[in-house]
Tab-separated table of C-alpha atoms and ligand atoms in Angstrom:
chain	number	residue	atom	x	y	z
A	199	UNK	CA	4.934	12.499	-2.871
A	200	UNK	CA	3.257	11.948	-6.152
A	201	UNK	CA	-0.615	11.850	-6.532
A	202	UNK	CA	-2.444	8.647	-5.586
A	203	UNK	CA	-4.344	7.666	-8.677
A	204	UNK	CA	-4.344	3.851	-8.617
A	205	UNK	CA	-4.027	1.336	-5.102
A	206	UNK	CA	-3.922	-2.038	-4.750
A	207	UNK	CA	-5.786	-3.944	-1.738
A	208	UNK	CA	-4.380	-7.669	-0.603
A	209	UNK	CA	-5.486	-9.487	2.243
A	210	UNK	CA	-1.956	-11.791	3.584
A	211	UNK	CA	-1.217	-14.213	6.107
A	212	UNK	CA	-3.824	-15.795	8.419
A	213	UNK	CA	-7.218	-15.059	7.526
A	214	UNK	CA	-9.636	-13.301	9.990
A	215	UNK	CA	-13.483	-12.423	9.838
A	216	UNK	CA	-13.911	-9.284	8.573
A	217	UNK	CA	-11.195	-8.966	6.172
A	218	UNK	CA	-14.262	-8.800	3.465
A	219	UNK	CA	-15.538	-5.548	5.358
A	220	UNK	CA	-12.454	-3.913	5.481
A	221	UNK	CA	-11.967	-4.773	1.558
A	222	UNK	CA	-14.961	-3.269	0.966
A	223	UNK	CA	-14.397	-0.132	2.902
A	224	UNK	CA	-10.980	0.063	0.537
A	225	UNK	CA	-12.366	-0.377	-2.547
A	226	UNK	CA	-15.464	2.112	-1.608
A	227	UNK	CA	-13.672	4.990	0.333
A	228	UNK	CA	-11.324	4.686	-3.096
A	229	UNK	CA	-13.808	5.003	-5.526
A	230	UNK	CA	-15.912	7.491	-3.373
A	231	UNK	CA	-11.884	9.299	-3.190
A	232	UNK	CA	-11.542	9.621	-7.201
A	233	UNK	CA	-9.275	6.135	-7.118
A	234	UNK	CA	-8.874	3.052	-8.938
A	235	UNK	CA	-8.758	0.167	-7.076
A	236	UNK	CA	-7.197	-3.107	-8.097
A	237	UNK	CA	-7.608	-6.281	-5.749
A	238	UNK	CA	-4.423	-8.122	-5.748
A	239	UNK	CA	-5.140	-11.937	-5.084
A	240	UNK	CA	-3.615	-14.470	-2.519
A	241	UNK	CA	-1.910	-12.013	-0.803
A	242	UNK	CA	1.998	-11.424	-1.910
A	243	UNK	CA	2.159	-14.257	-4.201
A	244	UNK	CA	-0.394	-12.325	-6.338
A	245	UNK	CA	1.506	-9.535	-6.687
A	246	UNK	CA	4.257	-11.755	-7.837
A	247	UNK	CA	2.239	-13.659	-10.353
A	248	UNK	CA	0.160	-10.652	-11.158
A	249	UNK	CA	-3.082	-12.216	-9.574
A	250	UNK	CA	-4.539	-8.129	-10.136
A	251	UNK	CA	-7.774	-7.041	-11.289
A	252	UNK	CA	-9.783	-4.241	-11.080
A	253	UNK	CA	-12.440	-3.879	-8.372
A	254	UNK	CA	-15.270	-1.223	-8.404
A	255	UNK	CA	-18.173	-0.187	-5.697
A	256	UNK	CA	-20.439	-3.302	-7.263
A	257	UNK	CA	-17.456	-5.672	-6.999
A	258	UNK	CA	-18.063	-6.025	-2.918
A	259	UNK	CA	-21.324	-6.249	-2.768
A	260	UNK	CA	-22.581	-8.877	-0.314
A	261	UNK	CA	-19.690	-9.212	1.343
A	262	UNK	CA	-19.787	-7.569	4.422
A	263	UNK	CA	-21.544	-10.699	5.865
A	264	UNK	CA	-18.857	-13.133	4.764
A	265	UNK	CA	-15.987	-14.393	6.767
A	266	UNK	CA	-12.529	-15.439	4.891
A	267	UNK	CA	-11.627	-12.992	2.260
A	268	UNK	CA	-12.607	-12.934	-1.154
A	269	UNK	CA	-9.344	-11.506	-1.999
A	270	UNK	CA	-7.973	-15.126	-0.897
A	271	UNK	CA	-5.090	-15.323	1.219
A	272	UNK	CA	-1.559	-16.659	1.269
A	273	UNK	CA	1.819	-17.705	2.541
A	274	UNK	CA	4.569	-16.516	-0.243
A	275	UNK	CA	7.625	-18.300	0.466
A	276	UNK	CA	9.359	-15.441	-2.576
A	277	UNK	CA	8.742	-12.319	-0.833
A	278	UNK	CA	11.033	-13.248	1.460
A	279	UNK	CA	13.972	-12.645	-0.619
A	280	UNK	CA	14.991	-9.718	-2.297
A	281	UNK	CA	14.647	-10.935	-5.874
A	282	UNK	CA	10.701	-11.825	-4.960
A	283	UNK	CA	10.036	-8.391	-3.807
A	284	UNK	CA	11.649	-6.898	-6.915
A	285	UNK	CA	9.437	-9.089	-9.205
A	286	UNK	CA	6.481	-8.363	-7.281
A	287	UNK	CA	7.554	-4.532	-7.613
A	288	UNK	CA	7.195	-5.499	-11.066
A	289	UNK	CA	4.327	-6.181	-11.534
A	290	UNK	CA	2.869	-3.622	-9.195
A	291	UNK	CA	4.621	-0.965	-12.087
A	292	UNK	CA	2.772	-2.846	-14.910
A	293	UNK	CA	-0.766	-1.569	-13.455
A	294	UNK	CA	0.637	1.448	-12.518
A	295	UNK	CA	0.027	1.196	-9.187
A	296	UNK	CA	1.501	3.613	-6.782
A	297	UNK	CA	0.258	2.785	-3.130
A	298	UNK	CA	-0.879	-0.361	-1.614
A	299	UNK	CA	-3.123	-1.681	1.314
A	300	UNK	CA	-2.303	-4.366	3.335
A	301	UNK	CA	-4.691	-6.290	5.609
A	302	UNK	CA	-2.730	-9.252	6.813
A	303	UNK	CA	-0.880	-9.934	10.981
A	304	UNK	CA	2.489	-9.076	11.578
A	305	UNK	CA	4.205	-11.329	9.421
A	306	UNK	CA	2.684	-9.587	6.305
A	307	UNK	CA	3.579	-6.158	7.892
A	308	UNK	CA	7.307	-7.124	8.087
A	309	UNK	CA	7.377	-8.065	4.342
A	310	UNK	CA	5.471	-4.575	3.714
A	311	UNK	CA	8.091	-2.479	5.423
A	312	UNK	CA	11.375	-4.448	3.584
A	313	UNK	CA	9.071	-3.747	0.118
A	314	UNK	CA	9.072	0.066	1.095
A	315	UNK	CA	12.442	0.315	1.788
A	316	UNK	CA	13.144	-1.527	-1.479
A	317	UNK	CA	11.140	0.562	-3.738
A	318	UNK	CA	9.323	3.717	-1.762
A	319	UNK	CA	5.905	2.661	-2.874
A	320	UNK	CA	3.219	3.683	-0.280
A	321	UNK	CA	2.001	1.267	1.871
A	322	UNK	CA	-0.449	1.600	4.625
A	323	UNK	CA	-1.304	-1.437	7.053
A	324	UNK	CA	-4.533	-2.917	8.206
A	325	UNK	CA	-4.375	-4.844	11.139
A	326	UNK	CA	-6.597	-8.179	10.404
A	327	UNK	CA	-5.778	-10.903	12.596
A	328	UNK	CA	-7.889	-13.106	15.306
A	329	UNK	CA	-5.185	-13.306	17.678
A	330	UNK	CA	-5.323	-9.462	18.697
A	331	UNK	CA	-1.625	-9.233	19.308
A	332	UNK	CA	-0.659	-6.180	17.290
A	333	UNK	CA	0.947	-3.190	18.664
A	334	UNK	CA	-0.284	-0.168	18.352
A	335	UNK	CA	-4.319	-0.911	18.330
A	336	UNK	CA	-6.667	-2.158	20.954
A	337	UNK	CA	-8.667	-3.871	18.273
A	338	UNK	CA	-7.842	-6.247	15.141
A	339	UNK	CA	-10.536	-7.491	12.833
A	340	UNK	CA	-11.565	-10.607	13.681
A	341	UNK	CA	-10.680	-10.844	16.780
A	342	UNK	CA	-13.864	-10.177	18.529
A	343	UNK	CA	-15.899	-12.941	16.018
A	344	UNK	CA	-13.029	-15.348	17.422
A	345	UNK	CA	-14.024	-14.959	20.829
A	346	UNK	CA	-17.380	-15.338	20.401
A	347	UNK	CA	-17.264	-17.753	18.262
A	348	UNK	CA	-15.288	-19.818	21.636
A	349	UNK	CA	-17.983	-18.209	23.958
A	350	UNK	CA	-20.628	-20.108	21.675
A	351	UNK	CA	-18.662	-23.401	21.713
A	352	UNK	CA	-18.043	-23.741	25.400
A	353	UNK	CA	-21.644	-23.086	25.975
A	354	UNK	CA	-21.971	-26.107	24.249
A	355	UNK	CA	-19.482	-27.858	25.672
A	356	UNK	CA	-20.638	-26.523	29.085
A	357	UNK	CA	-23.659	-28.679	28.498
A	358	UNK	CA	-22.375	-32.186	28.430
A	359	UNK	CA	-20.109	-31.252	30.814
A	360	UNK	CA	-22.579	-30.141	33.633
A	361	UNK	CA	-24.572	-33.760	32.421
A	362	UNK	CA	-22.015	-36.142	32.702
A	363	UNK	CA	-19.454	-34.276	35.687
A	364	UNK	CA	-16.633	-33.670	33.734
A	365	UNK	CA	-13.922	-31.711	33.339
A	366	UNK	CA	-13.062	-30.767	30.139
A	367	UNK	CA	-10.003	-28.931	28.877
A	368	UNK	CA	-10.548	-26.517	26.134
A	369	UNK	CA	-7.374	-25.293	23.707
A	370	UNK	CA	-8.095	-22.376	21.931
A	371	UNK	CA	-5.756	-20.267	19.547
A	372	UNK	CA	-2.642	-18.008	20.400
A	373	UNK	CA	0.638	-19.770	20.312
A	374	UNK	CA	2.355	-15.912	21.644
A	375	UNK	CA	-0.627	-14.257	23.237
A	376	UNK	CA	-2.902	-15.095	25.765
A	377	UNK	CA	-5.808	-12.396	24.535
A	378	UNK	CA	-8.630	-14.767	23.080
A	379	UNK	CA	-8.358	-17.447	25.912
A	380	UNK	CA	-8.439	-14.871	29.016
A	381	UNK	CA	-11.323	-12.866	26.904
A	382	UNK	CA	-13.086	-15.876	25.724
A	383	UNK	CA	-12.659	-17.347	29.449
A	384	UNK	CA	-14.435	-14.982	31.232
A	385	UNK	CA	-16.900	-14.430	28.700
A	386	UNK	CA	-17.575	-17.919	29.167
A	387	UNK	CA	-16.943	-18.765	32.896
A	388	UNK	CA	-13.764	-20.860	32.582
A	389	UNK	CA	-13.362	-22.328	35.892
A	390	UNK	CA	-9.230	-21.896	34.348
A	391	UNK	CA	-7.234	-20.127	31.805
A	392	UNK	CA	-3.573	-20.848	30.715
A	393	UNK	CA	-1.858	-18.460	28.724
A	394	UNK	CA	1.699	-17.960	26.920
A	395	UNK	CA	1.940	-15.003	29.092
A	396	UNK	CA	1.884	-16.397	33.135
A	397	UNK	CA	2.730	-19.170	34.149
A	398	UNK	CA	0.565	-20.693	36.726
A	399	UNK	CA	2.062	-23.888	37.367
A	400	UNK	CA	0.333	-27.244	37.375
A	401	UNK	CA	-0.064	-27.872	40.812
A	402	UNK	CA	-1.680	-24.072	41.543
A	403	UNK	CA	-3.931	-25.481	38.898
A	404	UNK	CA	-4.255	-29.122	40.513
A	405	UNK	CA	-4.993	-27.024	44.209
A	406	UNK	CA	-7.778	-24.535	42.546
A	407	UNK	CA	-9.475	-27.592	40.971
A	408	UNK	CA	-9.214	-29.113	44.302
A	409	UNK	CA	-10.481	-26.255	45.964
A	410	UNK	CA	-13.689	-25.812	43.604
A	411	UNK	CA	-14.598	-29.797	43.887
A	412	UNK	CA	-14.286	-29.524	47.712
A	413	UNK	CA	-17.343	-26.096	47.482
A	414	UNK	CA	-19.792	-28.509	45.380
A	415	UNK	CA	-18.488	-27.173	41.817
A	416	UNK	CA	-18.865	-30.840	39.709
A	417	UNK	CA	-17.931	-29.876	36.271
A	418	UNK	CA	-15.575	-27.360	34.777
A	419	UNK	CA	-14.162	-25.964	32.295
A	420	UNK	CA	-10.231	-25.583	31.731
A	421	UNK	CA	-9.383	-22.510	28.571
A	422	UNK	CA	-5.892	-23.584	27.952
A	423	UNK	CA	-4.278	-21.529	25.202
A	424	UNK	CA	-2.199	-23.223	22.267
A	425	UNK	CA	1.152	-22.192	23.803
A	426	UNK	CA	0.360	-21.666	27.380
A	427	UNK	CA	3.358	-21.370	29.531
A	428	UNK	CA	3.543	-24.417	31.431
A	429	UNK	CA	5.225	-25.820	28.334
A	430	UNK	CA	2.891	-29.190	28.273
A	431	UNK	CA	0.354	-29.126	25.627
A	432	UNK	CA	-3.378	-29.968	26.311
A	433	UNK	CA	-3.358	-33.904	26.516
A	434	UNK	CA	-0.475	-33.680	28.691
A	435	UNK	CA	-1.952	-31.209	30.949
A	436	UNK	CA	-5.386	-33.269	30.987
A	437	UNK	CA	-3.791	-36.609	32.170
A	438	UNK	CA	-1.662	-34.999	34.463
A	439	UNK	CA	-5.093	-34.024	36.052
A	440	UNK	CA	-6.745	-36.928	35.353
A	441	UNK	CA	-4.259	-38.918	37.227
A	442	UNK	CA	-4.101	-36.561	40.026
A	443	UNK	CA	-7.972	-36.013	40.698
A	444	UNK	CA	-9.354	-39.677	39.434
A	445	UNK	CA	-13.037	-38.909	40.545
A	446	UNK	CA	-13.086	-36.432	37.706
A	447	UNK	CA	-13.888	-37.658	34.212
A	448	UNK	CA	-11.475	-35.518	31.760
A	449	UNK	CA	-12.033	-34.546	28.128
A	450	UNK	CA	-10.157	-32.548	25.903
A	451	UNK	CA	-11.236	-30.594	23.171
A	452	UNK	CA	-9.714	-28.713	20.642
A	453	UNK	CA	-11.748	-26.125	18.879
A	454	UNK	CA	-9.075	-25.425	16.163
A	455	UNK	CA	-9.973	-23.683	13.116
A	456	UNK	CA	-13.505	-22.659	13.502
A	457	UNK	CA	-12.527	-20.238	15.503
A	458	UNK	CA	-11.149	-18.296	12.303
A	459	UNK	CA	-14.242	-18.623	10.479
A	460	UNK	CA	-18.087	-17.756	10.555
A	461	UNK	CA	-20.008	-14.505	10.111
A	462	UNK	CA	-17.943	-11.593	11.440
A	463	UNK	CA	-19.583	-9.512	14.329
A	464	UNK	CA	-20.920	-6.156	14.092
A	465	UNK	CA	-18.360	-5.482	16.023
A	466	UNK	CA	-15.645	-6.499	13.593
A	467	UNK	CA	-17.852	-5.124	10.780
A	468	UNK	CA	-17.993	-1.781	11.918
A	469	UNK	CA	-14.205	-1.685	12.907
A	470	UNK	CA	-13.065	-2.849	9.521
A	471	UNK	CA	-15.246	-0.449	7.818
A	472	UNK	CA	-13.515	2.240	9.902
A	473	UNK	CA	-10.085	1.584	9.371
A	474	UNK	CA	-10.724	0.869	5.494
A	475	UNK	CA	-12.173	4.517	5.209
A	476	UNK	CA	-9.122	6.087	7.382
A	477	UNK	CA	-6.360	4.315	5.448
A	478	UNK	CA	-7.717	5.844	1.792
A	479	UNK	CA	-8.328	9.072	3.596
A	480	UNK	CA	-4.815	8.572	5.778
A	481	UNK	CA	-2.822	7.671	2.173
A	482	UNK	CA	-4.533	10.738	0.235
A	483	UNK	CA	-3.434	12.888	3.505
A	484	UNK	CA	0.242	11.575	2.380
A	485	UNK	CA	0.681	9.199	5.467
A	486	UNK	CA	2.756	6.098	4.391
A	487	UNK	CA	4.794	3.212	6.309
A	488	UNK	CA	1.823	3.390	9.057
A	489	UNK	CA	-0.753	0.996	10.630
A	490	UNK	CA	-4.524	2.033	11.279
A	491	UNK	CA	-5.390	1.245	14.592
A	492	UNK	CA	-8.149	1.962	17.247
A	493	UNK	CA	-7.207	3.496	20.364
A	494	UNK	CA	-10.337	4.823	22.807
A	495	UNK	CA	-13.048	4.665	19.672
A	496	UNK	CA	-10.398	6.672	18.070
A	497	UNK	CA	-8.828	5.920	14.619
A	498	UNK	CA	-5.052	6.141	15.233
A	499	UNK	CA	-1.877	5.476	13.057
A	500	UNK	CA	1.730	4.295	14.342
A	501	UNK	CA	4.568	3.187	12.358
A	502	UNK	CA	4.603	-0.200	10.854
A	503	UNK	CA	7.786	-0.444	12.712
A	504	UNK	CA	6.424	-0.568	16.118
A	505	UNK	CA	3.506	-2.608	15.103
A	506	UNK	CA	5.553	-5.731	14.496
A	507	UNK	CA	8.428	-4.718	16.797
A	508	UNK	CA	5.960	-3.575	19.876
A	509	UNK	CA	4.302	-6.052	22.202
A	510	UNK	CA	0.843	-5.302	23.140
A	511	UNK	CA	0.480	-6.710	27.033
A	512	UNK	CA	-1.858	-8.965	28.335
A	513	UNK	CA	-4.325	-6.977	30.861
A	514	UNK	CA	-3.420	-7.867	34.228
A	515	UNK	CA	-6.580	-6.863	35.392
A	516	UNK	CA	-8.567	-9.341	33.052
A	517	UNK	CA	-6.008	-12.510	35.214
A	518	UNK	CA	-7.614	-11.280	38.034
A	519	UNK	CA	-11.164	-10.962	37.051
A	520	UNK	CA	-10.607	-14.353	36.427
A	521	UNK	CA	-9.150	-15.539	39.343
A	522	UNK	CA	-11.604	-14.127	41.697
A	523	UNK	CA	-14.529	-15.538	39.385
A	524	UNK	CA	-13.261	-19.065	39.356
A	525	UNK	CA	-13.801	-19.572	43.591
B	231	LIG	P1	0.614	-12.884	9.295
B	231	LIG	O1	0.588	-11.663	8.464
B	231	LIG	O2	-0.767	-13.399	9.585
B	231	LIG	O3	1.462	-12.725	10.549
B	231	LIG	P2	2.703	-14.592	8.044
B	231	LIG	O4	3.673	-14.481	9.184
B	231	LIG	O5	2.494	-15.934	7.468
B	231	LIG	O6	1.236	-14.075	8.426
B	231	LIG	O7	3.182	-13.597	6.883
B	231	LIG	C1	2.462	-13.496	5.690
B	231	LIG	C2	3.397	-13.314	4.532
B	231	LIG	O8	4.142	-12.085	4.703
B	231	LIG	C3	4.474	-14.372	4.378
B	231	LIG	O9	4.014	-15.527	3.722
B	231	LIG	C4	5.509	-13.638	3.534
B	231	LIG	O10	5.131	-13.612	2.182
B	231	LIG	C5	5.423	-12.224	4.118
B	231	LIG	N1	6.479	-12.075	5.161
B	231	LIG	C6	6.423	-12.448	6.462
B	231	LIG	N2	7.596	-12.203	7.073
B	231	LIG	C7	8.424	-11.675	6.156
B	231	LIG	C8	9.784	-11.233	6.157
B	231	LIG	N3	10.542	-11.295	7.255
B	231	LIG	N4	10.288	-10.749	4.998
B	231	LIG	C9	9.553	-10.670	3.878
B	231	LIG	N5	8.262	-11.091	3.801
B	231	LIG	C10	7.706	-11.584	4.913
């Protein structure tokens, strides 16, 4: 493989907090490596309509702190074909760039393995997504900010509902993976938690409810996640309670997209910063075609293959946590 002299960062797909750190830990370890760094903007679509300029060590300052991405994000509708990708390619050989970093979910991983095979130009993967569903890390950025950004919200909502006895059902992101409502529901004492993963059936849900009013419990709190297995979404869910259990007032609440944004977590600061530093150092060790990951507080790469082929399982211990929590 040639010499890396110039890379390009791009932050694609859904946004997550702590994209900014792990920019910054690109365009750092790069500079610190001997590197020019280029930020490519709204993701592919940049790289198609040369949205490139160069970044140096003073270009990310103050970001760390800042959720989004100031490398703005997008859905390109033209990498999808062939003739997109070669334009993009392109440009990409205008600047002279000859490896690129990726910080983007699974859907921007697939496009970054059809560019390789295209045209061989390195490409090493970041995983920055909320949902935590990516194989081949325990961790992606953002996803611990998300969660606690729902642990601070049902707090809230915890209040009003212990005032008024109600029972409110929460929907919280993850239309394929159950990961922020069964975190986010323990961490915040859901008295349920649906995910795409189980199905619990609405009448085990109807008899638990029952159960808990029966022991003195008055108010509660339902997690339900966007695509939950029972198939019904979260109004449909909430009257078929509400019609069964009428002493209960219901509510429903969805918390939407604030749970992408805020102030990222040290958590997700730290863990960006780490991967950003081990891709430069992973591409200048010649490692292409991979994902950084985390695996026991280790830095880890896999193929980008299995990260978006792979299917990172729910922890059946976590379900049971739960379930023995909720009496
Ligand atoms: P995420 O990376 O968060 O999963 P998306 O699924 O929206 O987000 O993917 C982000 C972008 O990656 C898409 O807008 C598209 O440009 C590119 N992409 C996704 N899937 C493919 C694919 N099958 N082929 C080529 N490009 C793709």
């Amino acid at each position: 493989m040639n010499k890396i002299r110039k890379i390009g960062v791009l932050t694609s797909g859904g946004d997550a907090p702590g994209m900014n750190a792990a920019v910054r830990a690109v365009v750092r370890s790069s500079v610190f490596n001997g590197i020019e760094c280029f930020g490519i903007y709204k993701g592919y679509q940049g790289m198609i309509d040369g949205l490139i300029k160069p970044l140096n060590a003073r270009s990310v300052n103050n970001i760390i702190n800042k959720g989004g991405t100031i490398l703005k994000t997008a859905r390109c509708k033209e990498f999808y074909s062939k003739q997109g990708r070669k334009k993009a390619f392109k440009k990409i050989n205008e600047y002279q760039i000859d490896a690129l970093v990726v910080i983007g979910g699974d859907g921007s991983f697939t496009g970054a393995i059809k560019f390789y095979e295209e045209h061989k130009l390195p490409i090493i993967g970041i995983p920055g997504t909320i949902d935590n569903d990516i194989f081949g890390t325990s961790f992606t950025i953002g996803f611990d900010t998300a969660i606690n950004t729902v642990v601070e919200s049902i707090d809230k909502i915890r209040d009003t509902a212990i005032s008024h006895n109600r029972l409110f059902f929460v929907e919280v992101m993850g239309r394929d993976a159950g990961h922020i409502a069964l975190n986010a529901g323990i961490g915040a004492g859901a008295e349920e938690i649906l995910i795409p993963e189980e199905d619990m059936g609405l009448d085990r849900l109807l008899d638990s409810l029952r159960i808990s009013q029966k022991s003195g419990k008055t108010s509660s709190i339902v997690m339900i996640a966007e695509g939950d297995k029972t198939g019904k979404n979260i109004f449909e869910i909430a009257s078929y309670v509400e019609n069964n259990m009428p002493d209960y007032e219901v509510r429903v609440s969805v918390l939407g997209h604030i749970q992408r944004g805020g102030r990222p977590t040290c958590f997700d600061r730290v863990l960006a910063s780490r991967m950003g530093v081990y891709a430069i150092d992973s591409l200048l060790k010649g490692s292409h075609n991979v994902m950084v990951g985390i695996n026991n507080q280790k830095m880890v790469l896999s193929p980008l293959v299995d990260a978006v082929k792979g299917k990172t399982d729910i922890n059946k211990n976590l379900i049971r946590v739960s379930e023995i929590l909720s009496i």
